[in-house]
XYZ file of C-alpha atoms in Angstrom:
349
model
C 0.112 -0.019 -0.037
C 1.516 3.539 -0.792
C -0.503 6.989 -0.705
C 0.019 9.579 -3.163
C -0.270 13.191 -2.225
C 0.542 16.499 -3.355
C 3.735 17.913 -3.183
C 4.432 20.942 -0.752
C 7.363 23.069 -1.243
C 8.439 24.155 2.106
C 11.760 26.664 2.140
C 13.015 24.443 -0.531
C 12.443 20.723 0.868
C 9.598 19.318 -0.746
C 7.441 17.251 0.776
C 4.453 14.475 -0.148
C 4.287 12.937 -3.939
C 6.767 10.379 -3.268
C 9.504 12.311 -1.812
C 11.164 11.081 1.141
C 9.548 11.524 4.618
C 11.007 14.738 6.101
C 11.989 14.841 10.063
C 10.689 17.385 12.304
C 11.256 18.710 15.503
C 10.116 21.766 17.307
C 12.567 24.147 19.023
C 11.887 24.175 23.382
C 13.413 27.670 23.823
C 11.708 30.824 23.266
C 11.405 32.356 19.671
C 12.852 35.497 21.408
C 15.690 34.268 22.701
C 17.420 34.021 18.990
C 21.317 33.088 20.307
C 19.655 29.696 22.095
C 17.168 29.073 19.526
C 19.657 29.329 16.854
C 21.753 26.802 18.872
C 18.799 24.619 19.225
C 18.400 24.463 15.830
C 21.722 23.601 14.325
C 22.077 21.098 17.287
C 18.997 19.383 15.808
C 20.276 20.241 11.822
C 23.625 17.985 13.145
C 21.121 15.304 14.241
C 19.355 15.029 11.053
C 16.130 17.537 11.477
C 15.240 18.390 8.258
C 12.244 21.229 9.205
C 12.066 22.657 12.451
C 9.045 24.801 14.185
C 8.907 27.636 16.733
C 6.607 29.226 18.615
C 5.274 32.486 18.330
C 3.804 34.181 21.629
C 3.921 37.253 20.666
C 5.473 40.055 18.537
C 9.057 39.566 19.505
C 8.578 36.137 18.527
C 7.588 37.186 15.478
C 10.232 39.338 14.710
C 12.681 36.866 15.771
C 12.079 34.689 12.742
C 14.116 36.828 10.608
C 16.995 36.770 12.249
C 17.016 33.134 13.210
C 16.342 32.053 9.527
C 19.503 34.293 8.298
C 21.493 31.733 10.399
C 20.139 28.534 10.026
C 19.963 25.746 7.210
C 16.668 23.927 7.144
C 12.981 25.441 7.338
C 11.489 27.660 9.736
C 7.994 26.298 10.499
C 6.163 29.222 12.950
C 3.353 27.926 15.393
C 0.686 30.433 15.962
C -2.481 30.422 17.840
C -5.398 32.896 18.774
C -3.693 35.831 16.250
C -4.019 36.462 12.757
C -1.955 39.509 13.465
C 1.194 37.042 14.650
C 0.724 34.831 12.032
C 0.830 37.738 9.595
C 3.772 39.164 11.471
C 5.826 35.956 11.559
C 5.553 35.166 7.144
C 6.278 38.567 6.835
C 9.420 38.135 8.735
C 10.281 35.081 6.316
C 8.666 32.051 7.853
C 8.583 29.159 5.361
C 5.710 27.641 6.530
C 2.841 28.455 9.471
C 0.772 25.946 11.493
C -2.148 27.473 12.446
C -5.751 26.265 13.621
C -8.349 28.250 11.715
C -10.751 27.744 14.339
C -8.886 29.389 16.968
C -7.219 32.435 14.761
C -10.173 34.737 14.484
C -12.933 35.475 13.030
C -13.864 35.279 8.976
C -11.657 38.632 8.577
C -9.005 37.371 10.370
C -8.945 34.268 8.382
C -8.832 36.181 5.244
C -6.186 37.937 6.609
C -3.978 35.291 6.733
C -5.451 33.563 3.930
C -4.397 36.534 1.773
C -0.830 36.599 3.424
C -0.377 33.051 2.931
C -1.122 33.401 -1.011
C 1.379 36.965 -1.071
C 4.230 35.029 0.572
C 3.509 31.705 -1.594
C 4.012 29.356 1.419
C 2.153 26.541 2.892
C -0.137 25.951 6.080
C -0.164 22.927 8.353
C -3.719 22.538 9.898
C -5.261 20.003 11.558
C -7.209 18.789 14.825
C -5.845 16.652 18.103
C -7.619 14.977 20.610
C -8.092 18.224 22.506
C -9.171 20.523 19.661
C -12.087 18.798 18.226
C -14.877 21.076 18.247
C -18.047 19.693 20.056
C -20.586 19.634 17.575
C -17.793 16.465 16.043
C -17.445 15.304 19.601
C -21.589 15.263 20.012
C -22.406 13.568 16.877
C -19.534 11.038 16.784
C -17.888 10.548 19.474
C -13.910 11.041 20.760
C -13.074 8.744 17.747
C -10.696 8.495 14.736
C -13.953 9.958 12.862
C -14.450 13.291 14.815
C -10.754 13.853 14.504
C -10.538 13.627 10.684
C -14.152 15.052 10.060
C -12.640 18.342 12.712
C -9.135 18.654 10.360
C -10.971 18.928 7.465
C -13.685 21.495 8.592
C -10.235 23.457 9.460
C -9.064 22.617 5.773
C -12.051 23.622 3.764
C -11.904 27.361 6.046
C -8.728 27.853 3.893
C -9.362 26.350 0.587
C -12.361 28.471 -0.055
C -10.074 31.059 0.479
C -7.810 29.714 -2.492
C -5.106 27.917 -0.121
C -4.375 24.741 -1.689
C -0.516 24.397 -0.253
C -1.881 22.613 2.618
C -0.138 19.802 5.036
C -2.902 18.225 7.598
C -2.375 16.353 10.501
C -5.131 14.507 13.294
C -2.969 13.536 15.956
C -3.983 11.686 19.355
C -1.886 10.599 22.329
C -3.931 6.903 22.222
C -1.585 4.953 19.553
C -4.259 3.088 18.296
C -7.291 6.475 17.798
C -3.884 7.868 16.421
C -3.230 4.842 13.352
C -6.893 4.641 12.785
C -7.224 8.475 12.382
C -4.575 8.514 9.601
C -5.895 5.824 7.708
C -9.086 7.138 7.483
C -7.693 10.539 6.326
C -5.575 8.751 3.785
C -8.665 7.484 2.520
C -10.410 11.318 2.184
C -7.595 13.899 1.185
C -4.691 13.934 -0.956
C -2.982 16.582 1.263
C 0.944 15.464 2.529
C 0.200 14.364 5.970
C 2.387 15.237 9.246
C 2.403 12.194 11.019
C 3.041 11.883 15.183
C 1.421 10.649 18.572
C 0.108 13.830 20.278
C 1.392 14.308 23.980
C 3.588 10.944 24.139
C 5.277 11.832 26.949
C 8.913 11.317 28.078
C 11.787 9.565 26.271
C 11.043 6.304 26.731
C 7.666 5.861 26.419
C 7.245 8.713 23.899
C 9.765 6.226 21.480
C 8.000 3.022 21.960
C 4.580 4.997 21.547
C 5.704 6.542 18.333
C 7.635 3.613 16.900
C 4.293 1.531 17.166
C 2.017 4.523 15.398
C 4.595 5.998 12.779
C 5.694 2.739 11.842
C 1.858 1.159 11.063
C 1.605 4.264 9.080
C 4.830 4.151 7.819
C 4.696 0.705 6.555
C 1.465 1.547 5.202
C 2.763 4.102 2.679
C 1.114 6.751 4.558
C 3.074 9.935 6.263
C 5.447 12.377 4.698
C 6.893 14.122 7.282
C 7.044 13.168 11.022
C 7.468 14.228 14.406
C 8.471 12.225 17.252
C 7.235 14.131 20.392
C 9.165 13.823 23.427
C 9.678 15.303 26.392
C 13.043 16.064 27.064
C 15.551 17.476 24.419
C 14.297 17.959 20.767
C 17.522 16.326 19.855
C 16.218 12.736 20.601
C 13.112 13.312 18.634
C 15.452 13.622 15.725
C 17.470 10.292 16.857
C 13.998 8.408 17.252
C 12.679 9.382 13.763
C 15.964 8.414 11.965
C 15.597 4.840 13.850
C 11.799 4.685 13.022
C 12.633 5.100 9.414
C 15.341 3.241 9.414
C 13.097 0.353 11.118
C 10.778 0.896 8.049
C 12.854 0.418 5.587
C 12.837 4.095 4.393
C 15.900 5.071 5.385
C 18.888 2.768 4.222
C 22.226 4.776 4.273
C 23.501 3.636 7.418
C 25.201 0.895 8.986
C 22.705 -2.100 9.992
C 24.508 -3.470 12.922
C 22.504 -6.976 13.466
C 22.871 -9.371 16.833
C 21.315 -11.706 18.502
C 20.298 -11.944 21.931
C 22.916 -14.606 22.912
C 21.824 -17.595 24.743
C 23.499 -20.772 26.212
C 25.345 -21.790 23.757
C 27.375 -18.452 23.370
C 30.642 -18.853 25.184
C 32.390 -14.907 24.453
C 31.476 -11.804 25.157
C 29.288 -11.187 22.014
C 26.767 -8.804 23.819
C 29.977 -6.445 24.343
C 31.474 -6.517 21.372
C 27.923 -5.682 19.469
C 27.776 -2.508 21.231
C 30.884 -1.591 20.286
C 30.504 -1.828 16.704
C 27.322 -0.425 17.669
C 28.547 3.095 18.755
C 31.168 2.988 16.384
C 29.944 2.522 13.372
C 27.038 4.912 13.990
C 28.174 8.269 12.348
C 28.764 6.660 9.312
C 26.074 7.423 6.591
C 26.870 4.388 4.521
C 24.363 1.664 3.311
C 25.952 -1.962 5.193
C 24.685 -4.518 7.499
C 27.316 -5.990 9.920
C 26.569 -9.120 12.418
C 27.254 -9.988 15.805
C 26.154 -13.124 16.648
C 26.711 -15.709 19.739
C 27.402 -18.859 18.853
C 28.733 -20.622 15.624
C 26.162 -23.065 15.223
C 23.546 -20.573 13.604
C 25.214 -17.123 13.145
C 26.960 -17.311 9.752
C 23.691 -18.852 8.318
C 21.317 -16.649 10.308
C 23.612 -13.465 9.038
C 23.846 -14.581 5.497
C 22.503 -11.232 3.905
C 25.350 -9.787 5.953
C 28.475 -7.778 4.370
C 30.268 -8.752 7.177
C 29.776 -11.044 10.510
C 31.347 -12.591 13.385
C 30.352 -15.556 15.201
C 32.016 -17.150 17.884
C 32.899 -20.380 20.163
C 34.812 -20.177 23.818
C 38.203 -20.337 22.415
C 37.956 -19.073 18.632
C 35.593 -16.577 16.369
C 34.842 -17.102 12.512
C 34.756 -13.657 10.316
C 32.339 -14.412 7.313
C 30.917 -12.159 4.470
C 27.673 -13.180 2.809
C 27.653 -16.459 5.026
C 30.985 -17.782 3.901
C 33.672 -17.761 6.173
C 36.795 -16.101 5.542
C 38.677 -16.005 8.300
C 39.098 -18.301 11.910
C 41.096 -16.598 15.164
C 41.578 -16.827 18.522
C 38.744 -15.330 20.552
C 41.861 -13.031 22.145
C 42.085 -11.813 18.731
C 38.933 -11.511 17.156
C 37.843 -7.869 18.148
C 40.707 -6.696 16.833
C 40.579 -8.457 13.392
C 36.492 -7.707 13.028
C 37.812 -3.806 13.669
C 40.200 -4.540 10.688
C 37.507 -5.508 8.536
C 34.850 -2.942 9.565
C 37.386 -0.493 8.628
C 37.868 -2.014 5.378
C 34.102 -1.651 4.434
C 33.701 1.594 5.300
C 36.634 3.119 3.673
């Protein structure tokens, strides 16, 4: 299954229409504190973030958008609520995209003001719904479920469509994993706009990573999702690291060294667990499509890791090193780690 969506350009970064899924995060620094915000964005850039969002709470934040954009490389999204004036100010100060909820931005004249500014500057907008923003009449009609979420989001989209806006990104986030998946699957059947996927209010690092992996992994394997954020109550860099891991596990990012290792059992007579951790840490910085295996025993190791570019498996007094399932060397256990890293470095050159 693959869902085809419209392409939308966000400051030179294109999402939708079969483009790669772009990783997003959001700054925790106050936007008007430009030095801290820029430093945070640069850390996110280095981690692999491709689109970043900042909060616009007042005029100082809106004005700061210009100074921040001059010092960063990735597109900047302005998150604005309750003020059409701040949305316009953020756009006029160079925001590459804005995130609004038409329902809380003001009356018809305020919505039209923002829509006209979006058209004049030719930038896209993200709208949508989460379980805390669904309008009362949708909840009364459908209950708190995927139908009310989707209908709420589409009603917000319709408000902008009536004013000639078509570069729209849409989201339907919930804090419940199953509801998130159901909502995005339903949304994908009803519209062709690119989708920003994520689990909202997912929690601290461990819980948020697991929830996001389950929900976003399910959607990505269905071909749903054009840009994603893993929401974590922690350093935003952790969001980007988790997002990359999810994309890799879903097979959507192959430009990395994939280290596989068995959990070990009673047959394991050497410290394969320790070596697996060392190898994983060592290859993390390399952007090269390779598969390396660290296996506990020679009984199953070479066969189970037959598709690996390089692998190692051990016994109590020796280890075998193999490529694509074929043993190339047998070395004493004491020398195995050094020789294995030598073989890894030959592949990484």
